[in-house]
PDB file of C-alpha atoms in Angstrom:
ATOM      1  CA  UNK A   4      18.128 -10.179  28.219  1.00  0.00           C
ATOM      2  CA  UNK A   5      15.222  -7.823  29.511  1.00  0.00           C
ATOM      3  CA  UNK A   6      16.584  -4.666  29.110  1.00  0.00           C
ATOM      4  CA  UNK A   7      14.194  -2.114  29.139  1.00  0.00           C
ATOM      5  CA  UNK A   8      14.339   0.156  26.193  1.00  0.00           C
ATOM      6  CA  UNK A   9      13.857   3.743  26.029  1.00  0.00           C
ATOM      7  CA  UNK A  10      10.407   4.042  23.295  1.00  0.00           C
ATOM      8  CA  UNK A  11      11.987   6.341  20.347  1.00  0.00           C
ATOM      9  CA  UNK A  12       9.434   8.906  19.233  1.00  0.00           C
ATOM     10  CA  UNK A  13       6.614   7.301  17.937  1.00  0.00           C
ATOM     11  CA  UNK A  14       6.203   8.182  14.227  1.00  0.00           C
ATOM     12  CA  UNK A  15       2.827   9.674  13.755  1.00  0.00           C
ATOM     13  CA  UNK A  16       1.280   9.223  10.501  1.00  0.00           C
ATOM     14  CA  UNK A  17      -1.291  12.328   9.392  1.00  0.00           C
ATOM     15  CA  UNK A  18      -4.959  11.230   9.989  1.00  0.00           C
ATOM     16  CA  UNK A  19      -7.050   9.730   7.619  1.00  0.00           C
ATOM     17  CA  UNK A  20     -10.059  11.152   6.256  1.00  0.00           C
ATOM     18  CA  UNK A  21     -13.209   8.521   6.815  1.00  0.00           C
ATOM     19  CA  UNK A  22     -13.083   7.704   2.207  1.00  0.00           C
ATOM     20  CA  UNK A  23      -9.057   7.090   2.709  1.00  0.00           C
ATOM     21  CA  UNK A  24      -9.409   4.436   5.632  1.00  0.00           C
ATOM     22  CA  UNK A  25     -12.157   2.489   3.771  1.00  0.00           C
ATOM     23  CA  UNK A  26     -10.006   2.095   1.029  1.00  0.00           C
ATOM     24  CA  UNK A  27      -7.315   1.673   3.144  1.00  0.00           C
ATOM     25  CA  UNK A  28      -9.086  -1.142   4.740  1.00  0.00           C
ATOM     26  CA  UNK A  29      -9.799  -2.735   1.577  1.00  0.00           C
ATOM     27  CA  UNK A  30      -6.049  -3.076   0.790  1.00  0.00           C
ATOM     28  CA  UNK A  31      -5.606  -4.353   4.083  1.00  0.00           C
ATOM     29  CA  UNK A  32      -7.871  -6.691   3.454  1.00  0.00           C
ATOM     30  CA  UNK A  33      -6.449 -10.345   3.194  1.00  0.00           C
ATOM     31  CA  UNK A  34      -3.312  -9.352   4.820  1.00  0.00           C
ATOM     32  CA  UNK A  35      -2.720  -9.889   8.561  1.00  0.00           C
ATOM     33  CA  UNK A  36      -1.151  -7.945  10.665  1.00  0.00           C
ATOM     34  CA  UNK A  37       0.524 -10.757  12.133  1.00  0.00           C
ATOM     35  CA  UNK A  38       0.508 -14.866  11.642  1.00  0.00           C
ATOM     36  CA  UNK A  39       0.623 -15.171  15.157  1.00  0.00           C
ATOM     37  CA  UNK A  40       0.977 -19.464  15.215  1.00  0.00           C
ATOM     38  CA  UNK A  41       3.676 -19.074  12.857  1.00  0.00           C
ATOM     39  CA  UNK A  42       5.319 -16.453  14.746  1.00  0.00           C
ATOM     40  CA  UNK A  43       5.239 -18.601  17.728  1.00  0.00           C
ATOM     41  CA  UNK A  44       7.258 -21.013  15.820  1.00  0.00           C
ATOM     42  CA  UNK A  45       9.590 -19.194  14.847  1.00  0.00           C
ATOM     43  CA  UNK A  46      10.288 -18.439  18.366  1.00  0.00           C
ATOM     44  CA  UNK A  47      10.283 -22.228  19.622  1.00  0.00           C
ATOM     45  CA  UNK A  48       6.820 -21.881  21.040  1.00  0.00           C
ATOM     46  CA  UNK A  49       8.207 -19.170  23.511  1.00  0.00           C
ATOM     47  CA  UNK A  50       5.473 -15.674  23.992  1.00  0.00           C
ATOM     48  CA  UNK A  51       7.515 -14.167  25.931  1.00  0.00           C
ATOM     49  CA  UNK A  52      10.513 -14.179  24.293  1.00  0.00           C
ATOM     50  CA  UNK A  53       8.268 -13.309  20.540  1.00  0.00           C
ATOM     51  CA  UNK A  54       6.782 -10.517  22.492  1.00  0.00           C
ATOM     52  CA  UNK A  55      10.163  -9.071  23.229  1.00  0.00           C
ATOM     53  CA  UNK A  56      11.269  -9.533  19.545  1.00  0.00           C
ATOM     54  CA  UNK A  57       7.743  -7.774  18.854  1.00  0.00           C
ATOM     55  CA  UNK A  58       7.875  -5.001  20.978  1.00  0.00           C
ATOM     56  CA  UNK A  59      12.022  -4.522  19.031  1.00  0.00           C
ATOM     57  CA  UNK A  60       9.776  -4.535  16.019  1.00  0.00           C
ATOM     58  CA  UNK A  61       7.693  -1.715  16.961  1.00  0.00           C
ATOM     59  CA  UNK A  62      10.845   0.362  17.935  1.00  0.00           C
ATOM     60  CA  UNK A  63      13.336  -0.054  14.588  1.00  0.00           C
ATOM     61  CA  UNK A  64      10.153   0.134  12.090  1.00  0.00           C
ATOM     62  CA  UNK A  65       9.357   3.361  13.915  1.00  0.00           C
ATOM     63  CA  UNK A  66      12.821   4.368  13.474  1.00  0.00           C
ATOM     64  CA  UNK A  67      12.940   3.276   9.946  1.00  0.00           C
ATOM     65  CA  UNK A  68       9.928   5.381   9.012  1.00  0.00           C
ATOM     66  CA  UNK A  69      10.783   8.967  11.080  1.00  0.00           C
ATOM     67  CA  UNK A  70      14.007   8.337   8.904  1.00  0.00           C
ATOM     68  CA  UNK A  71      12.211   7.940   5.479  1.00  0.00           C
ATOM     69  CA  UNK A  72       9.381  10.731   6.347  1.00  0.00           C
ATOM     70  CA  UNK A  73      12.348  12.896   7.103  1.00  0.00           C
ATOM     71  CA  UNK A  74      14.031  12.378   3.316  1.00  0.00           C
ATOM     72  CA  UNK A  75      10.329  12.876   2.056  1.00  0.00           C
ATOM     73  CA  UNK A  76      10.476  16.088   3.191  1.00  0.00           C
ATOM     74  CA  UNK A  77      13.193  17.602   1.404  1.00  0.00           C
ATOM     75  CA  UNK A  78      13.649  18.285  -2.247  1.00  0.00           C
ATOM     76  CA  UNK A  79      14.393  14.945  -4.178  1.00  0.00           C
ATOM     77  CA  UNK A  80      18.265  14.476  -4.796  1.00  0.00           C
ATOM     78  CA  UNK A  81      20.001  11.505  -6.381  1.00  0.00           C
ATOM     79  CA  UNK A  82      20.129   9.893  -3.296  1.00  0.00           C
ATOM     80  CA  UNK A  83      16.560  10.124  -2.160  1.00  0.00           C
ATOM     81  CA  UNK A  84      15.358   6.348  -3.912  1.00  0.00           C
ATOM     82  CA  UNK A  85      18.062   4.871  -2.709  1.00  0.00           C
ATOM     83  CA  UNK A  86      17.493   5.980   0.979  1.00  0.00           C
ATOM     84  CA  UNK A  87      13.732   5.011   0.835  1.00  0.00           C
ATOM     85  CA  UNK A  88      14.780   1.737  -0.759  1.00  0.00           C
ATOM     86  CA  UNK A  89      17.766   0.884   1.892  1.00  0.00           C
ATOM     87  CA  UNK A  90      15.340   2.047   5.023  1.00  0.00           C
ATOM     88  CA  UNK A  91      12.124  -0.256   3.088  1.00  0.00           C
ATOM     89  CA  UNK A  92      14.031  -3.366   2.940  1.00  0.00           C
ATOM     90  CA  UNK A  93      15.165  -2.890   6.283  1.00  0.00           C
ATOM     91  CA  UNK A  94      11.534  -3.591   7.576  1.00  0.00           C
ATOM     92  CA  UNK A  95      10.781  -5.620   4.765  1.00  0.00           C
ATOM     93  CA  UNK A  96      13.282  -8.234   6.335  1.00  0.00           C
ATOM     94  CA  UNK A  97      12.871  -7.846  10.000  1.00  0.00           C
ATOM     95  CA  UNK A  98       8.755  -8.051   9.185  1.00  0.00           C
ATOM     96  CA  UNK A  99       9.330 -11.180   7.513  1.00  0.00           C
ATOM     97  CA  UNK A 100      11.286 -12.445   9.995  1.00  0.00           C
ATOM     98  CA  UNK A 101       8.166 -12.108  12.618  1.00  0.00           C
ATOM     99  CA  UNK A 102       5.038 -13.199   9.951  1.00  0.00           C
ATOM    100  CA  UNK A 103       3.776  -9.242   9.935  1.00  0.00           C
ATOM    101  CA  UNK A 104       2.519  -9.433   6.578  1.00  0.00           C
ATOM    102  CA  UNK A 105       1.092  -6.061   6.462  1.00  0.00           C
ATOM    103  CA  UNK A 106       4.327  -4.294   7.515  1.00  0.00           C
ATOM    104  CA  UNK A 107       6.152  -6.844   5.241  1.00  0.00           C
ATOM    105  CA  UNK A 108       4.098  -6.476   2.284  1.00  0.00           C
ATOM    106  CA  UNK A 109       3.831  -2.446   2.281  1.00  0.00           C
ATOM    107  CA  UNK A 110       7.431  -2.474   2.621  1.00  0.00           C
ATOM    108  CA  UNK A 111       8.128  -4.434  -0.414  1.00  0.00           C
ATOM    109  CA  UNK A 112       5.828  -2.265  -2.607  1.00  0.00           C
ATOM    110  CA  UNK A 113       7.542   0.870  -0.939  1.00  0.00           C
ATOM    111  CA  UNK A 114      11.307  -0.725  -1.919  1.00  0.00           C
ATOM    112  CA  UNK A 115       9.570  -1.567  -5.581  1.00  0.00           C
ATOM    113  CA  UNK A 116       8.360   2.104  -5.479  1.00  0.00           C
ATOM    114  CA  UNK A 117      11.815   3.347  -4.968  1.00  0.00           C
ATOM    115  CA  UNK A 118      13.267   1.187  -7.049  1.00  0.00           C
ATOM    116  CA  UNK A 119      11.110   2.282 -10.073  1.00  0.00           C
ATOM    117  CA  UNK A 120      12.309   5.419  -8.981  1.00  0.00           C
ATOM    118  CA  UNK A 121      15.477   5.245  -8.617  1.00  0.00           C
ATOM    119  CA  UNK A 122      15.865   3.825 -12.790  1.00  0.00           C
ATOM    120  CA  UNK A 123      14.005   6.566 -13.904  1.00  0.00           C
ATOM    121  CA  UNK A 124      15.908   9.600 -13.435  1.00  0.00           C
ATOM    122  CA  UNK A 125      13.579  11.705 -10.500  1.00  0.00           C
ATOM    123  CA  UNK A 126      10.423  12.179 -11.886  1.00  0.00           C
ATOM    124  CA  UNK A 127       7.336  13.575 -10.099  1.00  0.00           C
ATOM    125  CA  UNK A 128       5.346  10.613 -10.929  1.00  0.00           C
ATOM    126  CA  UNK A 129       7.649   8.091  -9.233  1.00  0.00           C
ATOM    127  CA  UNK A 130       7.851  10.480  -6.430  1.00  0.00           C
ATOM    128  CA  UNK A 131       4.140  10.515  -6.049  1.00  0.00           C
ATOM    129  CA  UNK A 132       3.632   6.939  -6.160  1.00  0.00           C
ATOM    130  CA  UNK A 133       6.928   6.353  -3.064  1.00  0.00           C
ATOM    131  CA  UNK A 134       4.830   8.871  -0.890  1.00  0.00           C
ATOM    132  CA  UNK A 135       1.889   7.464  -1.469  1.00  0.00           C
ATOM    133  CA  UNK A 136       3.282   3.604  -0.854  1.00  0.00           C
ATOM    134  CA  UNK A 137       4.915   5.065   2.309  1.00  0.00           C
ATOM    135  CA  UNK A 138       1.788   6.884   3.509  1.00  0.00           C
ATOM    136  CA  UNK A 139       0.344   3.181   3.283  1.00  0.00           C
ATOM    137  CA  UNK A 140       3.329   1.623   5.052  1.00  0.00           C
ATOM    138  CA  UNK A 141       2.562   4.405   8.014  1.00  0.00           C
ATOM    139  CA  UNK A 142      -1.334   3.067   8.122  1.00  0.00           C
ATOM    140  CA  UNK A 143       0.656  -1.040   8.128  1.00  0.00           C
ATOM    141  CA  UNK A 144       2.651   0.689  11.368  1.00  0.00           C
ATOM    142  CA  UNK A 145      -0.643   1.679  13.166  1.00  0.00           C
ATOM    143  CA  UNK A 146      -2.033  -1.497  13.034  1.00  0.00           C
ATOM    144  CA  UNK A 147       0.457  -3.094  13.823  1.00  0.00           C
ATOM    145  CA  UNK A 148       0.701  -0.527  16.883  1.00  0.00           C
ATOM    146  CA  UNK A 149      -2.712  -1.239  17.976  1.00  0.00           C
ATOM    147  CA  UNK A 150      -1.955  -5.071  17.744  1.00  0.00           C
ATOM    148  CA  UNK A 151       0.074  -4.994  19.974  1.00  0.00           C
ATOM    149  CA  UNK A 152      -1.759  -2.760  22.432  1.00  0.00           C
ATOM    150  CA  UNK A 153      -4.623  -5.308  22.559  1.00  0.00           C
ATOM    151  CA  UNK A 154      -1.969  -7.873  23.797  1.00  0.00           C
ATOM    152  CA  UNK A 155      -0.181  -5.948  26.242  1.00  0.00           C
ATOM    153  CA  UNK A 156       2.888  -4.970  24.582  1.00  0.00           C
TER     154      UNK A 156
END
């Protein structure tokens, strides 16, 4: 159906500093943001329809990620891996479901991340490295965003 959706808040991720996008490029790098003719298949060859799906995309990452930033803010409890983990593989599947390998491949090191974390009891370290995988999965989310600005969606 074409229902149109309210847009949630968009998450925002903090701006990056010229050295942190050229390295964040670089990990980009080799990763699409989308396998668009494989996407299309997936959809039985109908745009309008994967453009729809798309566009859903966009909304439950975004969701998924003001949820995660919000647990990143407060202090680190027992329940703080698994949260990041659950909320991860959430976009991890839906990602993979549309060929966005950049959202889909963040989002699996993100879930690893948490799930390192989660084994070894909360450790600053671990913490660190979750943060830092989802401050990459936020830079995934913008490009992904601007994808689908420069097709209309």
């Amino acid at each position: 159906g074409n229902t149109a959706t309210q847009p949630q808040e968009d998450f925002v991720p903090v701006l990056l500093t010229t050295m942190e996008a050229l390295t964040m490029e670089e990990m980009m790098e080799g990763k699409e943001v989308i396998d668009w003719d494989e996407a299309m298949e997936q959809c039985g060859d109908d745009e309008i329809f994967l453009r729809e799906l798309l566009a859903d995309l966009r909304v439950e990452v975004g969701t998924q990620l003001a949820k995660m930033e919000e647990i990143l803010k407060n202090p680190p409890n027992d329940g703080t891996f698994h949260q990041i983990m659950r909320a991860s593989h959430v976009i991890k599947g839906a990602a993979s479901n549309l060929m966005c390998q950049q959202l889909r491949h963040f989002a699996t090191q993100l879930e690893h991340a948490a799930a390192v974390g989660q084994d070894s009891s909360v450790d600053a370290a671990a913490l660190d490295n979750v943060k830092h995988r989802f401050y990459v999965l936020t830079v995934a989310m913008s490009n992904y965003r601007a994808f689908l600005d420069s097709i209309g969606v």
